[in-house]
Amino acid sequence: MTKSHCIIGFLGSDSIHKNDQFKFPFEKIEPAVSTLTHILYGPAFLSSSNSLTPPHPDDIDSNNKEGTYRKVTALKKLNPQLKVLLSVGRRDYDETRTEQYVNFLANEKARAGFIEDALQIVKKYGFDGIDLAWEFPRYRKNPIMSFISSVLGGENVVKSNFSIFVRELKEKFGDLIVTVTALPNQKYIEDFYDVPAIQPFVQYIIVSTYDYCTPKDNPLTADFSAPLYTPKNRKQSVDVSVSKWRSAGVQDNKLVIGLPTFGRSWVLGDNMVTFKSVKVENQEPPFNANGPTPPGKRTGVEGQVALVGARERLSNPSNVHLVGSDAPLQEFTNHAYEHGTYAINTNISGGDFISYETPESATCKAEYVQKKGLAGIALFNIELDDYNGEKYVVKYPLLNAVSKQFRL
């Protein structure tokens, strides 16, 4: 456990209920339970009738069979201080679905019905509260927000409605916990979060401080995906996001930063220069790229690899003989992990590039939280850490690095 900081682990229902090699065996979460202060399980979502729907049918009890909801909350037996929340909202981004989430907020009757439904589920399965990872529209000339601006009065209406929703939820939930999980960018804050209005009703505001550069959004540019400090000639980083949320009014003791347990990976462009074995400043990212790598180990998602998937690409006895695009990657970082760690083919053009966290970079982010007086760190997602200790001495090396630093 920690002295005072929270360590939150998001646990994805989809990983548990997969029926392929990407499935996360539920019992593998147990070694992490004693270290975590909170588990956020989900995400549940809004049905077409605005009711709270589980991520998977097997999450709820049926035919005398215990659902995963009950198994997750039963983890508190292993750690009586653990809080387990049901996360609601953001899944794989779907712009058409965000319209429903926005319209829901404007419907007082729908809000009341959802809150009552959510309260019953939380109490039935023994959750300690709920996390709102609400699906707001993203910004690329979004037609939904253009419609809202022209007809309903603009983004301030959505912001106000969300604040009302958070207040109504907390008033009904009483002593149960409410948290909010949000994207990091300033436009998102300005248009959807009235921080002074929602802050009294939430325990934490969890900011997803990662994916500043991804193969999906930036297919032609491979770069650090979750830098702690802003690299030269870039505008985004964990530190910038923290500053923006602080400026919006978030209290330090309620602000939680996110730590990705996965890496983002690109196929580099054919016009890449051949790398030398020794890193020099002008060889650091960004690099030209040709889109995402194939689906990664434990994720099944293009351009995304779990920690184990990133580490196994480094030189080891099983791959040292490989050549070309399958050749081992070489790992680079700067001395204080300000920007993060990356691995790259140094001897060919058109190889792979992976930006990812290591225990050392996780330690630096935990130290940053301590220096800034922030509330803690949330791992997205806990099941993508090295839960078997395949590539590290300990199981859950990123989680343990954070916990170790917080104990100092």
CSV table of C-alpha atoms in Angstrom, one decimal:
chain,number,residue,atom,x,y,z
A,1,MET,CA,0.0,0.0,0.0
A,2,THR,CA,1.0,3.6,-0.1
A,3,LYS,CA,1.5,6.4,2.5
A,4,SER,CA,-1.2,8.6,1.1
A,5,HIS,CA,-1.4,8.4,-2.7
A,6,CYS,CA,-4.0,6.3,-4.5
A,7,ILE,CA,-3.1,3.6,-7.0
A,8,ILE,CA,-6.0,2.9,-9.3
A,9,GLY,CA,-6.2,0.0,-11.7
A,10,PHE,CA,-8.7,0.0,-14.6
A,11,LEU,CA,-9.7,-3.6,-15.2
A,12,GLY,CA,-11.3,-4.2,-18.6
A,13,SER,CA,-14.3,-6.5,-18.9
A,14,ASP,CA,-13.5,-7.2,-22.5
A,15,SER,CA,-10.1,-8.7,-21.6
A,16,ILE,CA,-11.7,-11.0,-19.1
A,17,HIS,CA,-14.4,-12.2,-21.5
A,18,LYS,CA,-12.4,-12.8,-24.6
A,19,ASN,CA,-12.3,-16.3,-26.0
A,20,ASP,CA,-8.9,-16.2,-27.6
A,21,GLN,CA,-5.2,-15.8,-26.8
A,22,PHE,CA,-5.9,-12.3,-25.6
A,23,LYS,CA,-8.0,-13.4,-22.7
A,24,PHE,CA,-7.0,-12.2,-19.2
A,25,PRO,CA,-7.4,-15.0,-16.7
A,26,PHE,CA,-9.3,-13.4,-13.8
A,27,GLU,CA,-7.3,-15.1,-11.1
A,28,LYS,CA,-4.2,-13.3,-12.4
A,29,ILE,CA,-5.4,-10.0,-10.8
A,30,GLU,CA,-4.9,-11.3,-7.3
A,31,PRO,CA,-1.2,-10.5,-6.9
A,32,ALA,CA,-2.1,-6.8,-7.7
A,33,VAL,CA,-4.9,-6.5,-5.2
A,34,SER,CA,-2.8,-5.8,-2.2
A,35,THR,CA,-1.1,-2.9,-3.9
A,36,LEU,CA,-4.1,-1.2,-5.5
A,37,THR,CA,-6.3,1.2,-3.6
A,38,HIS,CA,-9.0,1.2,-6.2
A,39,ILE,CA,-10.2,-1.1,-9.0
A,40,LEU,CA,-12.4,0.5,-11.7
A,41,TYR,CA,-14.2,-2.3,-13.6
A,42,GLY,CA,-15.9,-1.9,-16.9
A,43,PRO,CA,-16.9,0.1,-18.8
A,44,ALA,CA,-20.6,-0.4,-18.6
A,45,PHE,CA,-22.6,1.7,-21.0
A,46,LEU,CA,-25.9,3.3,-21.9
A,47,SER,CA,-28.4,1.1,-23.7
A,48,SER,CA,-30.6,2.5,-26.4
A,49,SER,CA,-33.2,3.1,-23.6
A,50,ASN,CA,-30.6,4.9,-21.5
A,51,SER,CA,-30.4,2.1,-18.9
A,52,LEU,CA,-27.1,1.0,-17.4
A,53,THR,CA,-25.9,-2.0,-19.4
A,54,PRO,CA,-23.1,-4.4,-18.3
A,55,PRO,CA,-20.0,-4.6,-20.6
A,56,HIS,CA,-20.7,-8.3,-21.1
A,57,PRO,CA,-23.7,-10.6,-20.3
A,58,ASP,CA,-21.6,-12.7,-18.0
A,59,ASP,CA,-20.8,-9.7,-15.8
A,60,ILE,CA,-24.2,-10.1,-14.0
A,61,ASP,CA,-25.6,-13.1,-12.1
A,62,SER,CA,-27.7,-15.5,-14.2
A,63,ASN,CA,-29.1,-19.0,-13.8
A,64,ASN,CA,-27.6,-19.4,-10.4
A,65,LYS,CA,-24.2,-18.5,-11.9
A,66,GLU,CA,-22.1,-15.8,-10.2
A,67,GLY,CA,-21.3,-12.9,-12.5
A,68,THR,CA,-18.0,-11.2,-12.9
A,69,TYR,CA,-19.3,-8.1,-11.1
A,70,ARG,CA,-19.6,-10.2,-7.9
A,71,LYS,CA,-16.1,-11.7,-8.5
A,72,VAL,CA,-14.5,-8.3,-8.8
A,73,THR,CA,-16.1,-6.9,-5.7
A,74,ALA,CA,-15.2,-10.1,-3.8
A,75,LEU,CA,-11.5,-9.1,-4.3
A,76,LYS,CA,-12.1,-6.8,-1.3
A,77,LYS,CA,-11.7,-9.9,0.8
A,78,LEU,CA,-8.0,-10.0,-0.1
A,79,ASN,CA,-7.6,-6.3,0.7
A,80,PRO,CA,-10.2,-4.8,3.0
A,81,GLN,CA,-9.0,-1.3,2.2
A,82,LEU,CA,-9.6,-1.8,-1.5
A,83,LYS,CA,-12.4,0.2,-3.2
A,84,VAL,CA,-14.1,-1.3,-6.3
A,85,LEU,CA,-16.0,1.0,-8.6
A,86,LEU,CA,-18.1,0.4,-11.7
A,87,SER,CA,-16.8,2.5,-14.6
A,88,VAL,CA,-19.4,3.8,-17.0
A,89,GLY,CA,-19.0,5.3,-20.4
A,90,ARG,CA,-16.0,5.3,-22.7
A,91,ARG,CA,-15.2,2.3,-24.8
A,92,ASP,CA,-13.7,2.2,-28.2
A,93,TYR,CA,-14.5,5.6,-29.5
A,94,ASP,CA,-17.6,5.8,-31.7
A,95,GLU,CA,-18.7,9.3,-32.8
A,96,THR,CA,-22.3,8.1,-33.4
A,97,ARG,CA,-22.6,6.9,-29.9
A,98,THR,CA,-21.5,10.2,-28.3
A,99,GLU,CA,-24.7,11.9,-29.6
A,100,GLN,CA,-26.7,9.6,-27.3
A,101,TYR,CA,-24.5,10.5,-24.3
A,102,VAL,CA,-24.9,14.2,-25.0
A,103,ASN,CA,-28.7,14.0,-25.4
A,104,PHE,CA,-29.0,11.8,-22.3
A,105,LEU,CA,-27.5,14.6,-20.2
A,106,ALA,CA,-30.2,17.0,-21.3
A,107,ASN,CA,-33.1,14.6,-20.4
A,108,GLU,CA,-33.9,15.0,-16.7
A,109,LYS,CA,-36.2,11.9,-16.7
A,110,ALA,CA,-33.5,9.8,-18.3
A,111,ARG,CA,-30.9,11.0,-15.8
A,112,ALA,CA,-33.1,10.1,-12.9
A,113,GLY,CA,-33.9,6.6,-14.3
A,114,PHE,CA,-30.2,5.9,-14.9
A,115,ILE,CA,-29.2,7.1,-11.5
A,116,GLU,CA,-31.8,4.8,-9.8
A,117,ASP,CA,-30.7,1.9,-12.0
A,118,ALA,CA,-27.0,2.5,-11.3
A,119,LEU,CA,-27.6,2.7,-7.6
A,120,GLN,CA,-29.4,-0.6,-7.5
A,121,ILE,CA,-26.7,-2.4,-9.4
A,122,VAL,CA,-23.9,-0.8,-7.3
A,123,LYS,CA,-25.6,-2.0,-4.1
A,124,LYS,CA,-26.6,-5.4,-5.4
A,125,TYR,CA,-23.1,-6.4,-6.4
A,126,GLY,CA,-21.2,-4.6,-3.6
A,127,PHE,CA,-19.5,-1.9,-5.6
A,128,ASP,CA,-18.2,1.1,-3.6
A,129,GLY,CA,-19.3,3.6,-6.2
A,130,ILE,CA,-19.2,4.6,-9.8
A,131,ASP,CA,-16.7,6.2,-12.2
A,132,LEU,CA,-18.0,8.4,-15.0
A,133,ALA,CA,-15.8,8.0,-18.1
A,134,TRP,CA,-18.4,9.9,-20.2
A,135,GLU,CA,-18.4,9.7,-24.0
A,136,PHE,CA,-18.1,13.2,-25.1
A,137,PRO,CA,-17.5,14.1,-28.8
A,138,ARG,CA,-13.9,14.5,-29.9
A,139,TYR,CA,-12.8,17.5,-31.9
A,140,ARG,CA,-12.2,17.2,-35.6
A,141,LYS,CA,-15.0,19.5,-36.9
A,142,ASN,CA,-17.4,17.2,-35.1
A,143,PRO,CA,-20.9,17.5,-36.6
A,144,ILE,CA,-22.6,16.6,-33.3
A,145,MET,CA,-21.0,19.6,-31.5
A,146,SER,CA,-21.8,21.8,-34.5
A,147,PHE,CA,-25.5,20.9,-34.2
A,148,ILE,CA,-25.4,21.5,-30.4
A,149,SER,CA,-23.8,24.9,-31.0
A,150,SER,CA,-26.3,26.0,-33.6
A,151,VAL,CA,-29.5,24.6,-32.0
A,152,LEU,CA,-29.1,24.0,-28.3
A,153,GLY,CA,-26.9,26.9,-27.4
A,154,GLY,CA,-23.4,25.4,-27.6
A,155,GLU,CA,-21.0,23.4,-25.6
A,156,ASN,CA,-21.8,25.3,-22.4
A,157,VAL,CA,-25.2,23.5,-22.3
A,158,VAL,CA,-23.5,20.1,-22.3
A,159,LYS,CA,-21.0,21.3,-19.6
A,160,SER,CA,-23.9,22.5,-17.4
A,161,ASN,CA,-25.9,19.3,-18.0
A,162,PHE,CA,-23.0,17.1,-17.0
A,163,SER,CA,-22.4,19.1,-13.8
A,164,ILE,CA,-26.1,18.7,-12.9
A,165,PHE,CA,-25.8,15.0,-13.6
A,166,VAL,CA,-22.8,14.6,-11.4
A,167,ARG,CA,-24.5,16.5,-8.6
A,168,GLU,CA,-27.7,14.5,-8.9
A,169,LEU,CA,-25.7,11.2,-8.9
A,170,LYS,CA,-23.7,12.0,-5.8
A,171,GLU,CA,-26.8,13.3,-3.9
A,172,LYS,CA,-28.5,9.9,-4.6
A,173,PHE,CA,-25.4,7.9,-3.9
A,174,GLY,CA,-24.7,9.4,-0.6
A,175,ASP,CA,-21.5,7.9,1.0
A,176,LEU,CA,-20.8,5.9,-2.1
A,177,ILE,CA,-17.8,7.1,-4.2
A,178,VAL,CA,-18.1,9.1,-7.5
A,179,THR,CA,-15.1,9.6,-9.7
A,180,VAL,CA,-14.7,11.2,-13.2
A,181,THR,CA,-12.3,10.0,-15.8
A,182,ALA,CA,-11.5,12.5,-18.6
A,183,LEU,CA,-9.3,13.1,-21.6
A,184,PRO,CA,-6.4,15.5,-21.0
A,185,ASN,CA,-6.7,18.2,-23.6
A,186,GLN,CA,-7.7,21.8,-22.9
A,187,LYS,CA,-10.5,22.0,-25.4
A,188,TYR,CA,-12.1,19.0,-23.7
A,189,ILE,CA,-11.9,20.7,-20.3
A,190,GLU,CA,-13.3,24.0,-21.6
A,191,ASP,CA,-16.3,22.5,-23.3
A,192,PHE,CA,-17.4,19.7,-21.0
A,193,TYR,CA,-16.1,20.1,-17.5
A,194,ASP,CA,-17.1,22.8,-15.1
A,195,VAL,CA,-14.5,21.8,-12.5
A,196,PRO,CA,-15.7,24.0,-9.6
A,197,ALA,CA,-19.2,22.7,-10.1
A,198,ILE,CA,-18.4,19.0,-10.1
A,199,GLN,CA,-15.4,18.9,-7.8
A,200,PRO,CA,-17.4,18.9,-4.5
A,201,PHE,CA,-19.1,15.7,-5.6
A,202,VAL,CA,-16.2,13.6,-6.8
A,203,GLN,CA,-13.4,11.8,-4.9
A,204,TYR,CA,-11.0,12.0,-7.9
A,205,ILE,CA,-10.8,13.5,-11.4
A,206,ILE,CA,-8.7,10.9,-13.3
A,207,VAL,CA,-7.0,12.3,-16.4
A,208,SER,CA,-6.0,9.9,-19.2
A,209,THR,CA,-2.5,11.4,-19.6
A,210,TYR,CA,-1.4,9.2,-22.5
A,211,ASP,CA,-2.1,8.7,-26.2
A,212,TYR,CA,-0.9,12.1,-27.1
A,213,CYS,CA,0.3,10.5,-30.3
A,214,THR,CA,-1.2,7.3,-31.7
A,215,PRO,CA,-0.9,5.3,-34.9
A,216,LYS,CA,-4.7,5.8,-35.4
A,217,ASP,CA,-4.7,9.6,-35.1
A,218,ASN,CA,-1.1,10.1,-36.4
A,219,PRO,CA,-0.4,7.3,-38.8
A,220,LEU,CA,2.5,9.1,-40.5
A,221,THR,CA,4.3,10.2,-37.4
A,222,ALA,CA,5.8,7.9,-34.8
A,223,ASP,CA,6.5,9.7,-31.6
A,224,PHE,CA,6.4,9.5,-27.8
A,225,SER,CA,2.9,8.5,-26.8
A,226,ALA,CA,2.9,9.6,-23.2
A,227,PRO,CA,5.8,12.0,-22.4
A,228,LEU,CA,6.1,13.3,-18.9
A,229,TYR,CA,7.5,16.6,-20.1
A,230,THR,CA,7.0,18.2,-23.5
A,231,PRO,CA,9.5,17.2,-26.1
A,232,LYS,CA,11.1,19.9,-28.3
A,233,ASN,CA,8.7,21.4,-30.8
A,234,ARG,CA,5.7,19.6,-29.4
A,235,LYS,CA,2.8,20.9,-27.3
A,236,GLN,CA,1.5,18.0,-25.3
A,237,SER,CA,2.7,16.0,-22.3
A,238,VAL,CA,1.6,14.8,-18.9
A,239,ASP,CA,3.0,18.0,-17.3
A,240,VAL,CA,1.1,20.3,-19.7
A,241,SER,CA,-2.2,18.4,-19.0
A,242,VAL,CA,-1.7,18.6,-15.3
A,243,SER,CA,-1.1,22.4,-15.6
A,244,LYS,CA,-4.3,22.8,-17.7
A,245,TRP,CA,-6.5,20.8,-15.3
A,246,ARG,CA,-5.0,22.7,-12.3
A,247,SER,CA,-5.7,26.0,-14.1
A,248,ALA,CA,-9.3,24.8,-14.5
A,249,GLY,CA,-9.6,24.5,-10.8
A,250,VAL,CA,-8.9,20.9,-9.9
A,251,GLN,CA,-7.5,20.5,-6.4
A,252,ASP,CA,-4.2,18.7,-6.3
A,253,ASN,CA,-5.5,16.1,-3.8
A,254,LYS,CA,-8.2,15.1,-6.3
A,255,LEU,CA,-6.1,15.0,-9.5
A,256,VAL,CA,-5.0,11.6,-10.7
A,257,ILE,CA,-2.7,11.1,-13.7
A,258,GLY,CA,-2.9,8.1,-16.0
A,259,LEU,CA,-0.1,5.6,-16.7
A,260,PRO,CA,-0.5,3.4,-19.8
A,261,THR,CA,0.5,-0.2,-19.4
A,262,PHE,CA,0.6,-0.7,-23.2
A,263,GLY,CA,2.8,0.7,-25.9
A,264,ARG,CA,1.9,2.4,-29.2
A,265,SER,CA,3.6,1.0,-32.2
A,266,TRP,CA,4.2,2.2,-35.8
A,267,VAL,CA,5.7,0.8,-39.0
A,268,LEU,CA,8.4,3.3,-39.9
A,269,GLY,CA,8.6,4.9,-43.3
A,270,ASP,CA,10.9,3.5,-46.0
A,271,ASN,CA,12.8,6.8,-46.2
A,272,MET,CA,14.1,6.4,-42.7
A,273,VAL,CA,17.9,6.9,-42.4
A,274,THR,CA,19.9,4.0,-41.0
A,275,PHE,CA,20.4,4.3,-37.3
A,276,LYS,CA,23.7,4.1,-35.5
A,277,SER,CA,23.9,2.0,-32.4
A,278,VAL,CA,24.5,5.0,-30.3
A,279,LYS,CA,21.6,7.4,-29.8
A,280,VAL,CA,22.2,11.1,-30.6
A,281,GLU,CA,19.9,14.0,-30.1
A,282,ASN,CA,18.8,14.3,-33.7
A,283,GLN,CA,17.8,10.6,-33.9
A,284,GLU,CA,15.1,11.0,-31.3
A,285,PRO,CA,11.4,10.9,-32.4
A,286,PRO,CA,9.4,12.0,-34.2
A,287,PHE,CA,10.0,9.7,-37.2
A,288,ASN,CA,8.2,9.3,-40.5
A,289,ALA,CA,5.8,6.3,-40.3
A,290,ASN,CA,3.5,4.2,-42.5
A,291,GLY,CA,0.7,3.5,-40.0
A,292,PRO,CA,0.2,1.0,-37.2
A,293,THR,CA,1.9,-2.3,-36.7
A,294,PRO,CA,-0.3,-5.5,-36.8
A,295,PRO,CA,-2.4,-6.3,-33.7
A,296,GLY,CA,-0.1,-6.7,-30.7
A,297,LYS,CA,0.3,-9.4,-28.1
A,298,ARG,CA,-2.5,-9.5,-25.4
A,299,THR,CA,-4.3,-6.5,-27.1
A,300,GLY,CA,-5.5,-7.7,-30.5
A,301,VAL,CA,-5.4,-4.0,-31.5
A,302,GLU,CA,-3.4,-2.5,-34.4
A,303,GLY,CA,-0.7,-0.3,-33.2
A,304,GLN,CA,-1.0,-1.4,-29.6
A,305,VAL,CA,1.2,-3.8,-27.7
A,306,ALA,CA,1.1,-4.8,-24.0
A,307,LEU,CA,4.2,-4.4,-21.9
A,308,VAL,CA,5.2,-8.0,-22.5
A,309,GLY,CA,4.8,-7.5,-26.2
A,310,ALA,CA,7.1,-4.5,-26.2
A,311,ARG,CA,9.8,-6.2,-24.1
A,312,GLU,CA,9.9,-9.4,-26.1
A,313,ARG,CA,10.8,-7.4,-29.2
A,314,LEU,CA,14.1,-6.4,-27.5
A,315,SER,CA,17.2,-8.5,-28.1
A,316,ASN,CA,16.9,-12.0,-26.5
A,317,PRO,CA,18.0,-15.5,-27.2
A,318,SER,CA,14.8,-16.3,-29.2
A,319,ASN,CA,15.1,-13.4,-31.6
A,320,VAL,CA,18.8,-12.5,-31.8
A,321,HIS,CA,19.1,-14.5,-35.1
A,322,LEU,CA,16.3,-12.7,-36.8
A,323,VAL,CA,16.8,-10.1,-39.5
A,324,GLY,CA,14.9,-7.5,-41.4
A,325,SER,CA,11.7,-6.2,-39.9
A,326,ASP,CA,11.7,-9.1,-37.4
A,327,ALA,CA,15.1,-8.2,-36.1
A,328,PRO,CA,15.4,-7.3,-32.4
A,329,LEU,CA,14.6,-3.7,-31.4
A,330,GLN,CA,17.0,-1.5,-29.5
A,331,GLU,CA,15.7,0.4,-26.5
A,332,PHE,CA,16.4,4.1,-26.0
A,333,THR,CA,15.5,6.6,-23.3
A,334,ASN,CA,16.8,9.9,-22.1
A,335,HIS,CA,18.6,10.2,-18.7
A,336,ALA,CA,15.6,11.3,-16.6
A,337,TYR,CA,12.8,9.6,-18.6
A,338,GLU,CA,11.3,13.0,-19.3
A,339,HIS,CA,9.9,11.9,-22.6
A,340,GLY,CA,9.6,8.1,-22.2
A,341,THR,CA,11.1,5.0,-23.6
A,342,TYR,CA,11.1,3.8,-27.2
A,343,ALA,CA,12.4,0.8,-29.1
A,344,ILE,CA,13.3,0.8,-32.8
A,345,ASN,CA,15.1,-1.1,-35.5
A,346,THR,CA,18.4,0.6,-35.7
A,347,ASN,CA,19.9,-1.3,-38.7
A,348,ILE,CA,17.1,-1.1,-41.4
A,349,SER,CA,14.7,1.3,-42.9
A,350,GLY,CA,11.0,0.6,-42.5
A,351,GLY,CA,11.3,-1.3,-39.2
A,352,ASP,CA,9.0,-0.9,-36.2
A,353,PHE,CA,8.9,1.8,-33.5
A,354,ILE,CA,7.3,1.3,-30.1
A,355,SER,CA,6.7,4.0,-27.4
A,356,TYR,CA,6.1,2.5,-24.0
A,357,GLU,CA,6.6,2.7,-20.3
A,358,THR,CA,9.2,0.9,-18.2
A,359,PRO,CA,9.4,0.5,-14.4
A,360,GLU,CA,12.0,3.4,-14.5
A,361,SER,CA,9.6,5.8,-16.3
A,362,ALA,CA,6.7,4.7,-14.1
A,363,THR,CA,8.9,5.6,-11.1
A,364,CYS,CA,9.6,9.0,-12.5
A,365,LYS,CA,5.9,9.6,-13.0
A,366,ALA,CA,5.2,8.5,-9.4
A,367,GLU,CA,7.9,10.9,-8.2
A,368,TYR,CA,6.3,13.6,-10.3
A,369,VAL,CA,3.0,13.0,-8.5
A,370,GLN,CA,4.7,13.3,-5.1
A,371,LYS,CA,6.5,16.5,-6.0
A,372,LYS,CA,3.3,18.1,-7.3
A,373,GLY,CA,1.3,16.9,-4.4
A,374,LEU,CA,-1.2,15.1,-6.7
A,375,ALA,CA,-3.6,12.4,-5.6
A,376,GLY,CA,-2.1,9.4,-7.3
A,377,ILE,CA,-1.8,7.3,-10.5
A,378,ALA,CA,-4.3,5.2,-12.5
A,379,LEU,CA,-3.0,2.3,-14.6
A,380,PHE,CA,-4.8,1.9,-18.0
A,381,ASN,CA,-5.3,-1.1,-17.9
A,382,ILE,CA,-4.0,-3.2,-15.1
A,383,GLU,CA,-4.3,-6.4,-17.1
A,384,LEU,CA,-1.8,-5.2,-19.7
A,385,ASP,CA,1.0,-4.9,-17.2
A,386,ASP,CA,3.3,-7.9,-17.1
A,387,TYR,CA,1.1,-9.9,-14.7
A,388,ASN,CA,3.1,-13.1,-14.9
A,389,GLY,CA,6.5,-11.5,-14.5
A,390,GLU,CA,7.5,-12.9,-17.9
A,391,LYS,CA,10.0,-10.2,-18.7
A,392,TYR,CA,10.7,-8.8,-15.3
A,393,VAL,CA,11.7,-10.2,-11.9
A,394,VAL,CA,8.4,-9.3,-10.3
A,395,LYS,CA,4.8,-9.6,-11.4
A,396,TYR,CA,3.1,-6.3,-12.4
A,397,PRO,CA,6.4,-4.4,-12.7
A,398,LEU,CA,4.8,-1.0,-13.6
A,399,LEU,CA,2.3,-1.3,-10.7
A,400,ASN,CA,5.1,-2.3,-8.3
A,401,ALA,CA,7.4,0.6,-9.4
A,402,VAL,CA,4.6,3.1,-8.7
A,403,SER,CA,3.9,1.5,-5.3
A,404,LYS,CA,7.6,1.4,-4.3
A,405,GLN,CA,8.1,5.1,-5.1
A,406,PHE,CA,4.9,6.1,-3.2
A,407,ARG,CA,6.2,4.3,-0.1
A,408,LEU,CA,9.2,6.5,0.0
